[in-house]
Amino acid sequence: TIEQEVSYGLDFAFEFALTNPLRTPPSADNVWRFETLQNDVILHLRRSVPGFDLEQIKEVRVTPSDTTTLLPLHRLEFYIMSDKYIPGGSKIEITAPNGFVFTCAFFSTDDGLANTTTCYVREDNIAEFTMDTSDPLAPNSPFRLFVYVSNPEFTPQQNYWNFRIISPLAKTLDMRDFVDSFDITGRLEVDIQATFPYFGQLNPLRV
């Protein structure tokens, strides 16, 4: 509501706060509508003003190595690349779907991060990885984290991973939510029987 008179032909700017959605809306829905009213009568109207994309970590991939149910040590690869500058001493926070349990045992990185990067499990499904203070990352510098988790018994209902990059001053530098996970699979019982196990001979197998 504007209490003072608005002069014709002048530009006006307004600033206000809002809460962003959890995801960038689809293009068809990511539009704004502007109108001016006086005594409940529309004076001006403009529809379908293009919105903006929400900032997020440029690229994140979660790659499993074994999706077997209740597997106690499952090596996961997290590929991360941000288009922001990341100062040394920053933290990479990863939140797994409920049911996964992080461990820092056997944790490692690739050459994208210093081997002095440390691991800390804050909760069963939340792990923090702290970069070396002398190891900043330029924008668009990819790196990989190799982390072991315990798999849940079943595929979680909310099967997404969330990522935060947090500065040494506890400010969120970059983030990405709802990164697709993978399905948990049952243990496959297999038995192979050879019916004619002789060298160089045709051997029908029973599986």
PDB file of C-alpha atoms in Angstrom:
ATOM      1  CA  THR A   1       0.000   0.000   0.000  1.00  0.00           C
ATOM      2  CA  ILE A   2       1.388   3.376  -1.043  1.00  0.00           C
ATOM      3  CA  GLU A   3       0.189   6.237   1.130  1.00  0.00           C
ATOM      4  CA  GLN A   4       1.739   9.087  -0.836  1.00  0.00           C
ATOM      5  CA  GLU A   5       0.870  10.239  -4.330  1.00  0.00           C
ATOM      6  CA  VAL A   6       2.636   8.446  -7.186  1.00  0.00           C
ATOM      7  CA  SER A   7       3.533  10.873  -9.962  1.00  0.00           C
ATOM      8  CA  TYR A   8       2.962   9.876 -13.573  1.00  0.00           C
ATOM      9  CA  GLY A   9       6.085   9.134 -15.648  1.00  0.00           C
ATOM     10  CA  LEU A  10       8.447   8.492 -12.748  1.00  0.00           C
ATOM     11  CA  ASP A  11      10.162   5.179 -11.969  1.00  0.00           C
ATOM     12  CA  PHE A  12       9.671   3.678  -8.525  1.00  0.00           C
ATOM     13  CA  ALA A  13      11.553   0.835  -6.822  1.00  0.00           C
ATOM     14  CA  PHE A  14      10.385  -1.320  -3.930  1.00  0.00           C
ATOM     15  CA  GLU A  15      12.348  -3.687  -1.741  1.00  0.00           C
ATOM     16  CA  PHE A  16      10.886  -6.396   0.446  1.00  0.00           C
ATOM     17  CA  ALA A  17      11.826  -9.837   1.788  1.00  0.00           C
ATOM     18  CA  LEU A  18      10.299 -13.180   0.937  1.00  0.00           C
ATOM     19  CA  THR A  19      11.030 -16.852   1.521  1.00  0.00           C
ATOM     20  CA  ASN A  20      12.309 -18.671  -1.542  1.00  0.00           C
ATOM     21  CA  PRO A  21      10.758 -22.001  -2.544  1.00  0.00           C
ATOM     22  CA  LEU A  22      12.727 -25.195  -2.077  1.00  0.00           C
ATOM     23  CA  ARG A  23      13.147 -25.575  -5.842  1.00  0.00           C
ATOM     24  CA  THR A  24      13.098 -23.305  -8.877  1.00  0.00           C
ATOM     25  CA  PRO A  25       9.523 -23.521 -10.223  1.00  0.00           C
ATOM     26  CA  PRO A  26       8.943 -24.867 -13.746  1.00  0.00           C
ATOM     27  CA  SER A  27       9.357 -22.213 -16.435  1.00  0.00           C
ATOM     28  CA  ALA A  28       5.612 -22.047 -17.060  1.00  0.00           C
ATOM     29  CA  ASP A  29       4.983 -21.245 -13.385  1.00  0.00           C
ATOM     30  CA  ASN A  30       8.063 -19.099 -12.726  1.00  0.00           C
ATOM     31  CA  VAL A  31       6.360 -15.814 -13.627  1.00  0.00           C
ATOM     32  CA  TRP A  32       5.197 -12.768 -11.691  1.00  0.00           C
ATOM     33  CA  ARG A  33       2.060 -10.618 -11.970  1.00  0.00           C
ATOM     34  CA  PHE A  34       2.017  -6.888 -11.240  1.00  0.00           C
ATOM     35  CA  GLU A  35      -1.004  -4.680 -10.862  1.00  0.00           C
ATOM     36  CA  THR A  36      -1.964  -1.344  -9.339  1.00  0.00           C
ATOM     37  CA  LEU A  37      -5.331  -0.817  -7.734  1.00  0.00           C
ATOM     38  CA  GLN A  38      -7.279   2.147  -6.490  1.00  0.00           C
ATOM     39  CA  ASN A  39     -10.534   1.626  -4.641  1.00  0.00           C
ATOM     40  CA  ASP A  40     -10.406  -2.051  -5.735  1.00  0.00           C
ATOM     41  CA  VAL A  41     -10.223  -1.036  -9.400  1.00  0.00           C
ATOM     42  CA  ILE A  42      -7.225  -2.230 -11.434  1.00  0.00           C
ATOM     43  CA  LEU A  43      -5.411   0.724 -12.980  1.00  0.00           C
ATOM     44  CA  HIS A  44      -2.427  -1.112 -14.448  1.00  0.00           C
ATOM     45  CA  LEU A  45      -1.758  -4.779 -15.108  1.00  0.00           C
ATOM     46  CA  ARG A  46       1.153  -6.792 -16.409  1.00  0.00           C
ATOM     47  CA  ARG A  47       1.136 -10.574 -16.505  1.00  0.00           C
ATOM     48  CA  SER A  48       3.803 -13.249 -17.122  1.00  0.00           C
ATOM     49  CA  VAL A  49       6.851 -11.248 -16.032  1.00  0.00           C
ATOM     50  CA  PRO A  50       9.727 -13.793 -16.104  1.00  0.00           C
ATOM     51  CA  GLY A  51      11.054 -14.866 -12.719  1.00  0.00           C
ATOM     52  CA  PHE A  52      14.594 -15.889 -11.785  1.00  0.00           C
ATOM     53  CA  ASP A  53      16.426 -19.149 -11.178  1.00  0.00           C
ATOM     54  CA  LEU A  54      17.434 -19.959  -7.625  1.00  0.00           C
ATOM     55  CA  GLU A  55      21.144 -20.309  -6.919  1.00  0.00           C
ATOM     56  CA  GLN A  56      22.425 -23.818  -6.261  1.00  0.00           C
ATOM     57  CA  ILE A  57      25.643 -25.817  -6.422  1.00  0.00           C
ATOM     58  CA  LYS A  58      26.417 -26.050 -10.122  1.00  0.00           C
ATOM     59  CA  GLU A  59      26.858 -29.810 -10.264  1.00  0.00           C
ATOM     60  CA  VAL A  60      26.406 -32.637  -7.763  1.00  0.00           C
ATOM     61  CA  ARG A  61      26.397 -36.368  -8.421  1.00  0.00           C
ATOM     62  CA  VAL A  62      25.947 -39.276  -6.010  1.00  0.00           C
ATOM     63  CA  THR A  63      27.414 -42.547  -7.347  1.00  0.00           C
ATOM     64  CA  PRO A  64      26.856 -45.787  -5.401  1.00  0.00           C
ATOM     65  CA  SER A  65      29.067 -48.847  -5.637  1.00  0.00           C
ATOM     66  CA  ASP A  66      26.767 -51.413  -3.990  1.00  0.00           C
ATOM     67  CA  THR A  67      23.056 -50.862  -3.324  1.00  0.00           C
ATOM     68  CA  THR A  68      22.493 -54.061  -1.327  1.00  0.00           C
ATOM     69  CA  THR A  69      20.121 -53.768   1.601  1.00  0.00           C
ATOM     70  CA  LEU A  70      21.732 -53.379   5.060  1.00  0.00           C
ATOM     71  CA  LEU A  71      25.239 -53.348   3.585  1.00  0.00           C
ATOM     72  CA  PRO A  72      27.443 -52.137   6.494  1.00  0.00           C
ATOM     73  CA  LEU A  73      30.241 -50.511   4.444  1.00  0.00           C
ATOM     74  CA  HIS A  74      29.099 -49.025   1.154  1.00  0.00           C
ATOM     75  CA  ARG A  75      31.573 -46.752  -0.653  1.00  0.00           C
ATOM     76  CA  LEU A  76      29.848 -43.691  -2.126  1.00  0.00           C
ATOM     77  CA  GLU A  77      31.356 -41.146  -4.485  1.00  0.00           C
ATOM     78  CA  PHE A  78      30.180 -37.534  -4.229  1.00  0.00           C
ATOM     79  CA  TYR A  79      31.148 -35.335  -7.189  1.00  0.00           C
ATOM     80  CA  ILE A  80      30.733 -31.627  -6.430  1.00  0.00           C
ATOM     81  CA  MET A  81      31.492 -28.487  -8.444  1.00  0.00           C
ATOM     82  CA  SER A  82      30.480 -24.999  -7.338  1.00  0.00           C
ATOM     83  CA  ASP A  83      30.684 -21.833  -9.403  1.00  0.00           C
ATOM     84  CA  LYS A  84      31.505 -19.880  -6.218  1.00  0.00           C
ATOM     85  CA  TYR A  85      34.883 -19.171  -4.636  1.00  0.00           C
ATOM     86  CA  ILE A  86      35.280 -21.434  -1.581  1.00  0.00           C
ATOM     87  CA  PRO A  87      37.776 -20.189   1.027  1.00  0.00           C
ATOM     88  CA  GLY A  88      40.007 -22.587   2.933  1.00  0.00           C
ATOM     89  CA  GLY A  89      38.517 -23.858   6.170  1.00  0.00           C
ATOM     90  CA  SER A  90      35.018 -24.106   4.672  1.00  0.00           C
ATOM     91  CA  LYS A  91      32.780 -27.078   5.395  1.00  0.00           C
ATOM     92  CA  ILE A  92      30.912 -29.334   2.985  1.00  0.00           C
ATOM     93  CA  GLU A  93      27.808 -30.613   4.757  1.00  0.00           C
ATOM     94  CA  ILE A  94      25.997 -33.640   3.315  1.00  0.00           C
ATOM     95  CA  THR A  95      22.614 -34.813   4.581  1.00  0.00           C
ATOM     96  CA  ALA A  96      21.652 -38.330   3.555  1.00  0.00           C
ATOM     97  CA  PRO A  97      18.118 -39.727   3.344  1.00  0.00           C
ATOM     98  CA  ASN A  98      16.891 -41.179   6.638  1.00  0.00           C
ATOM     99  CA  GLY A  99      18.203 -44.685   7.187  1.00  0.00           C
ATOM    100  CA  PHE A 100      21.709 -44.143   5.837  1.00  0.00           C
ATOM    101  CA  VAL A 101      24.463 -44.006   8.466  1.00  0.00           C
ATOM    102  CA  PHE A 102      27.738 -42.196   7.769  1.00  0.00           C
ATOM    103  CA  THR A 103      31.148 -43.306   8.993  1.00  0.00           C
ATOM    104  CA  CYS A 104      34.438 -41.447   8.614  1.00  0.00           C
ATOM    105  CA  ALA A 105      36.360 -44.717   8.402  1.00  0.00           C
ATOM    106  CA  PHE A 106      38.317 -45.006   5.137  1.00  0.00           C
ATOM    107  CA  PHE A 107      37.258 -41.478   4.060  1.00  0.00           C
ATOM    108  CA  SER A 108      39.327 -40.008   1.201  1.00  0.00           C
ATOM    109  CA  THR A 109      39.263 -37.337  -1.510  1.00  0.00           C
ATOM    110  CA  ASP A 110      40.615 -36.953  -5.021  1.00  0.00           C
ATOM    111  CA  ASP A 111      43.199 -34.359  -6.073  1.00  0.00           C
ATOM    112  CA  GLY A 112      40.525 -31.650  -6.080  1.00  0.00           C
ATOM    113  CA  LEU A 113      40.851 -31.313  -2.296  1.00  0.00           C
ATOM    114  CA  ALA A 114      43.854 -31.520   0.005  1.00  0.00           C
ATOM    115  CA  ASN A 115      44.338 -34.888   1.693  1.00  0.00           C
ATOM    116  CA  THR A 116      44.202 -32.985   4.995  1.00  0.00           C
ATOM    117  CA  THR A 117      40.449 -32.525   4.557  1.00  0.00           C
ATOM    118  CA  THR A 118      38.763 -33.910   7.678  1.00  0.00           C
ATOM    119  CA  CYS A 119      35.515 -35.799   8.237  1.00  0.00           C
ATOM    120  CA  TYR A 120      33.064 -35.529  11.136  1.00  0.00           C
ATOM    121  CA  VAL A 121      29.722 -37.301  11.555  1.00  0.00           C
ATOM    122  CA  ARG A 122      27.379 -34.848  13.278  1.00  0.00           C
ATOM    123  CA  GLU A 123      24.362 -37.156  13.168  1.00  0.00           C
ATOM    124  CA  ASP A 124      23.845 -40.600  11.702  1.00  0.00           C
ATOM    125  CA  ASN A 125      22.773 -39.143   8.344  1.00  0.00           C
ATOM    126  CA  ILE A 126      24.678 -35.829   8.447  1.00  0.00           C
ATOM    127  CA  ALA A 127      28.414 -35.597   7.767  1.00  0.00           C
ATOM    128  CA  GLU A 128      30.705 -32.555   7.645  1.00  0.00           C
ATOM    129  CA  PHE A 129      33.946 -32.348   5.677  1.00  0.00           C
ATOM    130  CA  THR A 130      36.246 -29.469   6.632  1.00  0.00           C
ATOM    131  CA  MET A 131      38.698 -28.174   4.040  1.00  0.00           C
ATOM    132  CA  ASP A 132      42.269 -27.314   4.958  1.00  0.00           C
ATOM    133  CA  THR A 133      42.608 -23.614   5.792  1.00  0.00           C
ATOM    134  CA  SER A 134      45.349 -23.275   3.170  1.00  0.00           C
ATOM    135  CA  ASP A 135      43.316 -25.049   0.469  1.00  0.00           C
ATOM    136  CA  PRO A 136      40.793 -22.599  -1.090  1.00  0.00           C
ATOM    137  CA  LEU A 137      38.956 -23.528  -4.274  1.00  0.00           C
ATOM    138  CA  ALA A 138      38.499 -21.273  -7.289  1.00  0.00           C
ATOM    139  CA  PRO A 139      35.085 -21.176  -8.969  1.00  0.00           C
ATOM    140  CA  ASN A 140      34.286 -24.229 -11.115  1.00  0.00           C
ATOM    141  CA  SER A 141      36.854 -26.430  -9.357  1.00  0.00           C
ATOM    142  CA  PRO A 142      35.457 -29.986  -9.183  1.00  0.00           C
ATOM    143  CA  PHE A 143      36.312 -32.406  -6.402  1.00  0.00           C
ATOM    144  CA  ARG A 144      35.242 -35.829  -5.169  1.00  0.00           C
ATOM    145  CA  LEU A 145      34.601 -37.211  -1.705  1.00  0.00           C
ATOM    146  CA  PHE A 146      34.755 -40.967  -1.154  1.00  0.00           C
ATOM    147  CA  VAL A 147      32.707 -41.820   1.907  1.00  0.00           C
ATOM    148  CA  TYR A 148      31.416 -45.033   3.441  1.00  0.00           C
ATOM    149  CA  VAL A 149      27.836 -45.413   4.672  1.00  0.00           C
ATOM    150  CA  SER A 150      25.623 -48.188   5.981  1.00  0.00           C
ATOM    151  CA  ASN A 151      22.680 -48.832   3.694  1.00  0.00           C
ATOM    152  CA  PRO A 152      19.133 -48.884   5.091  1.00  0.00           C
ATOM    153  CA  GLU A 153      16.955 -51.977   4.822  1.00  0.00           C
ATOM    154  CA  PHE A 154      14.571 -50.382   2.335  1.00  0.00           C
ATOM    155  CA  THR A 155      14.632 -47.466  -0.095  1.00  0.00           C
ATOM    156  CA  PRO A 156      13.748 -44.334   1.941  1.00  0.00           C
ATOM    157  CA  GLN A 157      10.415 -42.718   1.143  1.00  0.00           C
ATOM    158  CA  GLN A 158      12.087 -39.290   0.888  1.00  0.00           C
ATOM    159  CA  ASN A 159      15.036 -40.462  -1.186  1.00  0.00           C
ATOM    160  CA  TYR A 160      17.062 -37.279  -1.713  1.00  0.00           C
ATOM    161  CA  TRP A 161      20.465 -35.906  -0.649  1.00  0.00           C
ATOM    162  CA  ASN A 162      21.064 -32.309   0.475  1.00  0.00           C
ATOM    163  CA  PHE A 163      24.349 -30.393   0.255  1.00  0.00           C
ATOM    164  CA  ARG A 164      25.663 -27.196   1.862  1.00  0.00           C
ATOM    165  CA  ILE A 165      28.990 -25.399   1.463  1.00  0.00           C
ATOM    166  CA  ILE A 166      29.533 -23.273   4.575  1.00  0.00           C
ATOM    167  CA  SER A 167      32.242 -20.642   5.031  1.00  0.00           C
ATOM    168  CA  PRO A 168      34.527 -20.477   8.110  1.00  0.00           C
ATOM    169  CA  LEU A 169      32.231 -17.654   9.302  1.00  0.00           C
ATOM    170  CA  ALA A 170      29.241 -20.041   9.226  1.00  0.00           C
ATOM    171  CA  LYS A 171      27.695 -18.395   6.166  1.00  0.00           C
ATOM    172  CA  THR A 172      26.146 -20.636   3.515  1.00  0.00           C
ATOM    173  CA  LEU A 173      28.105 -20.054   0.303  1.00  0.00           C
ATOM    174  CA  ASP A 174      26.268 -22.510  -1.910  1.00  0.00           C
ATOM    175  CA  MET A 175      23.693 -25.265  -1.556  1.00  0.00           C
ATOM    176  CA  ARG A 176      21.721 -27.858  -3.441  1.00  0.00           C
ATOM    177  CA  ASP A 177      18.765 -29.909  -2.226  1.00  0.00           C
ATOM    178  CA  PHE A 178      16.755 -32.814  -3.627  1.00  0.00           C
ATOM    179  CA  VAL A 179      19.675 -34.516  -5.365  1.00  0.00           C
ATOM    180  CA  ASP A 180      18.375 -37.860  -6.617  1.00  0.00           C
ATOM    181  CA  SER A 181      19.514 -40.925  -4.723  1.00  0.00           C
ATOM    182  CA  PHE A 182      19.391 -44.612  -5.672  1.00  0.00           C
ATOM    183  CA  ASP A 183      17.146 -47.548  -4.838  1.00  0.00           C
ATOM    184  CA  ILE A 184      18.124 -50.119  -2.232  1.00  0.00           C
ATOM    185  CA  THR A 185      18.111 -53.608  -3.696  1.00  0.00           C
ATOM    186  CA  GLY A 186      17.610 -57.008  -2.105  1.00  0.00           C
ATOM    187  CA  ARG A 187      20.435 -59.481  -1.706  1.00  0.00           C
ATOM    188  CA  LEU A 188      20.418 -61.838  -4.689  1.00  0.00           C
ATOM    189  CA  GLU A 189      20.931 -65.521  -3.912  1.00  0.00           C
ATOM    190  CA  VAL A 190      22.682 -67.212  -6.863  1.00  0.00           C
ATOM    191  CA  ASP A 191      23.901 -70.771  -7.395  1.00  0.00           C
ATOM    192  CA  ILE A 192      25.664 -71.904 -10.568  1.00  0.00           C
ATOM    193  CA  GLN A 193      25.913 -75.600 -11.417  1.00  0.00           C
ATOM    194  CA  ALA A 194      28.051 -76.944 -14.253  1.00  0.00           C
ATOM    195  CA  THR A 195      26.619 -79.969 -16.057  1.00  0.00           C
ATOM    196  CA  PHE A 196      29.740 -80.801 -18.129  1.00  0.00           C
ATOM    197  CA  PRO A 197      32.824 -79.128 -16.578  1.00  0.00           C
ATOM    198  CA  TYR A 198      35.512 -80.407 -18.970  1.00  0.00           C
ATOM    199  CA  PHE A 199      38.206 -78.383 -20.786  1.00  0.00           C
ATOM    200  CA  GLY A 200      37.176 -77.158 -24.237  1.00  0.00           C
ATOM    201  CA  GLN A 201      33.717 -78.735 -24.041  1.00  0.00           C
ATOM    202  CA  LEU A 202      30.265 -77.157 -24.298  1.00  0.00           C
ATOM    203  CA  ASN A 203      29.055 -76.801 -20.726  1.00  0.00           C
ATOM    204  CA  PRO A 204      25.331 -76.074 -20.166  1.00  0.00           C
ATOM    205  CA  LEU A 205      24.974 -74.146 -16.913  1.00  0.00           C
ATOM    206  CA  ARG A 206      22.131 -74.270 -14.436  1.00  0.00           C
ATOM    207  CA  VAL A 207      21.650 -70.931 -12.643  1.00  0.00           C
TER     208      VAL A 207
END
